[in-house]
mmCIF file of C-alpha atoms in Angstrom:
data_model
loop_
_atom_site.group_PDB
_atom_site.id
_atom_site.type_symbol
_atom_site.label_atom_id
_atom_site.label_comp_id
_atom_site.label_asym_id
_atom_site.label_seq_id
_atom_site.Cartn_x
_atom_site.Cartn_y
_atom_site.Cartn_z
ATOM 1 C CA UNK A 153 -29.423 102.097 31.925
ATOM 2 C CA UNK A 154 -26.225 100.490 30.779
ATOM 3 C CA UNK A 155 -25.663 98.580 27.399
ATOM 4 C CA UNK A 156 -23.476 95.966 26.579
ATOM 5 C CA UNK A 157 -22.159 94.312 23.346
ATOM 6 C CA UNK A 158 -21.801 90.651 22.838
ATOM 7 C CA UNK A 159 -21.737 88.716 19.380
ATOM 8 C CA UNK A 160 -25.083 87.277 18.408
ATOM 9 C CA UNK A 161 -25.100 83.873 16.632
ATOM 10 C CA UNK A 162 -27.732 82.927 14.297
ATOM 11 C CA UNK A 163 -29.856 79.905 15.661
ATOM 12 C CA UNK A 164 -30.285 77.244 12.969
ATOM 13 C CA UNK A 165 -32.508 78.325 10.064
ATOM 14 C CA UNK A 166 -34.801 80.712 11.924
ATOM 15 C CA UNK A 167 -34.185 84.073 10.825
ATOM 16 C CA UNK A 168 -35.243 85.971 14.025
ATOM 17 C CA UNK A 169 -33.626 83.685 16.687
ATOM 18 C CA UNK A 170 -30.186 84.372 17.959
ATOM 19 C CA UNK A 171 -27.932 83.039 20.799
ATOM 20 C CA UNK A 172 -25.234 84.754 22.700
ATOM 21 C CA UNK A 173 -22.254 83.057 24.383
ATOM 22 C CA UNK A 174 -22.502 83.344 28.089
ATOM 23 C CA UNK A 175 -19.359 82.602 29.841
ATOM 24 C CA UNK A 176 -20.350 83.143 33.480
ATOM 25 C CA UNK A 177 -22.515 84.269 36.150
ATOM 26 C CA UNK A 178 -21.780 86.765 39.388
ATOM 27 C CA UNK A 179 -23.756 86.852 42.218
ATOM 28 C CA UNK A 180 -22.757 89.856 44.797
ATOM 29 C CA UNK A 181 -19.608 90.367 42.817
ATOM 30 C CA UNK A 182 -18.411 86.430 43.131
ATOM 31 C CA UNK A 183 -18.068 84.444 40.029
ATOM 32 C CA UNK A 184 -20.156 81.248 40.501
ATOM 33 C CA UNK A 185 -18.041 78.142 40.409
ATOM 34 C CA UNK A 186 -19.556 76.484 37.054
ATOM 35 C CA UNK A 187 -17.325 74.785 34.692
ATOM 36 C CA UNK A 188 -16.725 76.856 31.154
ATOM 37 C CA UNK A 189 -17.873 73.670 29.449
ATOM 38 C CA UNK A 190 -21.603 74.200 30.900
ATOM 39 C CA UNK A 191 -21.892 77.727 28.666
ATOM 40 C CA UNK A 192 -20.659 76.104 25.463
ATOM 41 C CA UNK A 193 -23.974 75.405 23.867
ATOM 42 C CA UNK A 194 -24.709 78.909 24.016
ATOM 43 C CA UNK A 195 -27.653 80.721 25.821
ATOM 44 C CA UNK A 196 -30.732 82.256 24.371
ATOM 45 C CA UNK A 197 -31.903 85.420 26.083
ATOM 46 C CA UNK A 198 -35.506 86.275 25.449
ATOM 47 C CA UNK A 199 -36.034 90.175 26.497
ATOM 48 C CA UNK A 200 -39.810 89.587 26.057
ATOM 49 C CA UNK A 201 -40.183 87.252 29.002
ATOM 50 C CA UNK A 202 -39.603 87.091 32.752
ATOM 51 C CA UNK A 203 -37.908 83.548 32.331
ATOM 52 C CA UNK A 204 -34.399 82.641 31.608
ATOM 53 C CA UNK A 205 -33.253 79.151 31.221
ATOM 54 C CA UNK A 206 -29.968 77.683 32.147
ATOM 55 C CA UNK A 207 -28.283 74.523 31.773
ATOM 56 C CA UNK A 208 -28.217 72.357 35.049
ATOM 57 C CA UNK A 209 -24.558 73.385 36.349
ATOM 58 C CA UNK A 210 -25.043 77.087 36.435
ATOM 59 C CA UNK A 211 -28.548 76.841 37.449
ATOM 60 C CA UNK A 212 -27.693 74.734 40.382
ATOM 61 C CA UNK A 213 -24.959 77.175 41.376
ATOM 62 C CA UNK A 214 -26.888 80.147 41.049
ATOM 63 C CA UNK A 215 -30.117 78.545 42.854
ATOM 64 C CA UNK A 216 -27.759 77.595 45.742
ATOM 65 C CA UNK A 217 -27.008 81.345 46.258
ATOM 66 C CA UNK A 218 -30.352 82.113 46.785
ATOM 67 C CA UNK A 219 -31.139 78.907 48.921
ATOM 68 C CA UNK A 220 -28.405 78.707 51.276
ATOM 69 C CA UNK A 221 -30.317 76.487 53.740
ATOM 70 C CA UNK A 222 -30.771 73.943 50.848
ATOM 71 C CA UNK A 223 -34.574 73.582 50.989
ATOM 72 C CA UNK A 224 -35.847 70.935 48.676
ATOM 73 C CA UNK A 225 -39.130 72.438 47.903
ATOM 74 C CA UNK A 226 -40.811 71.881 44.458
ATOM 75 C CA UNK A 227 -40.935 73.802 42.544
ATOM 76 C CA UNK A 228 -37.814 75.026 43.703
ATOM 77 C CA UNK A 229 -37.789 78.658 42.717
ATOM 78 C CA UNK A 230 -40.594 79.604 44.716
ATOM 79 C CA UNK A 231 -40.099 81.335 48.227
ATOM 80 C CA UNK A 232 -42.260 82.390 51.044
ATOM 81 C CA UNK A 233 -41.883 85.663 52.453
ATOM 82 C CA UNK A 234 -44.711 85.808 54.603
ATOM 83 C CA UNK A 235 -43.868 88.108 57.652
ATOM 84 C CA UNK A 236 -40.474 89.303 56.205
ATOM 85 C CA UNK A 237 -40.434 92.957 55.941
ATOM 86 C CA UNK A 238 -37.051 93.446 53.880
ATOM 87 C CA UNK A 239 -36.086 91.073 51.162
ATOM 88 C CA UNK A 240 -32.504 91.677 50.100
ATOM 89 C CA UNK A 241 -31.770 90.631 46.553
ATOM 90 C CA UNK A 242 -27.983 90.124 45.655
ATOM 91 C CA UNK A 243 -26.729 91.667 42.738
ATOM 92 C CA UNK A 244 -26.409 89.218 39.793
ATOM 93 C CA UNK A 245 -24.639 89.920 36.711
ATOM 94 C CA UNK A 246 -24.279 87.743 33.263
ATOM 95 C CA UNK A 247 -20.850 87.621 31.787
ATOM 96 C CA UNK A 248 -20.730 87.287 28.097
ATOM 97 C CA UNK A 249 -17.785 86.755 25.589
ATOM 98 C CA UNK A 250 -15.506 89.793 25.250
ATOM 99 C CA UNK A 251 -16.078 90.432 29.130
ATOM 100 C CA UNK A 252 -19.358 92.148 28.130
ATOM 101 C CA UNK A 253 -21.175 92.228 31.690
ATOM 102 C CA UNK A 254 -24.859 92.695 32.009
ATOM 103 C CA UNK A 255 -25.695 93.611 35.411
ATOM 104 C CA UNK A 256 -29.386 92.454 36.138
ATOM 105 C CA UNK A 257 -31.774 95.238 37.755
ATOM 106 C CA UNK A 258 -32.627 93.621 41.249
ATOM 107 C CA UNK A 259 -36.417 94.298 40.746
ATOM 108 C CA UNK A 260 -36.274 91.741 37.706
ATOM 109 C CA UNK A 261 -34.871 88.916 39.601
ATOM 110 C CA UNK A 262 -37.263 88.145 42.033
ATOM 111 C CA UNK A 263 -41.007 88.450 40.825
ATOM 112 C CA UNK A 264 -43.709 88.429 43.319
ATOM 113 C CA UNK A 265 -42.576 85.401 45.252
ATOM 114 C CA UNK A 266 -40.965 83.484 42.396
ATOM 115 C CA UNK A 267 -37.512 83.612 41.283
ATOM 116 C CA UNK A 268 -37.674 84.184 37.545
ATOM 117 C CA UNK A 269 -35.696 81.272 36.457
ATOM 118 C CA UNK A 270 -36.208 77.475 35.895
ATOM 119 C CA UNK A 271 -33.936 74.367 35.056
ATOM 120 C CA UNK A 272 -33.623 73.974 31.289
ATOM 121 C CA UNK A 273 -35.458 70.667 31.527
ATOM 122 C CA UNK A 274 -38.610 71.921 33.227
ATOM 123 C CA UNK A 275 -41.554 72.791 30.972
ATOM 124 C CA UNK A 276 -43.164 76.237 31.241
ATOM 125 C CA UNK A 277 -47.129 76.509 31.783
ATOM 126 C CA UNK A 278 -48.641 77.508 28.545
#
């Protein structure tokens, strides 16, 4: 297991909520083409859940790496692997300030047949 360190910033008045400054995302070693301004608001990483919410520009760029055919199916993070014997998941890494790079374990990127991420404006089920 590898650990990385990035500054944590308190969110408002909540004593137990923090955000980290995400600067980029790489897929298969290549940086996604996302403007730096897309990450300015900071990112909340919740290690207790399987869902990470991203602002629209990084979400769309990451989704495009998983959907090169451009399927417009909703919800757009679900995939049908019926009949597929081997699913190859590319390496994904989150890049934080100070060049702290967190390499995500491939087993946590796809859960069952659902990509574990949603657009920030989508509501999660209760």
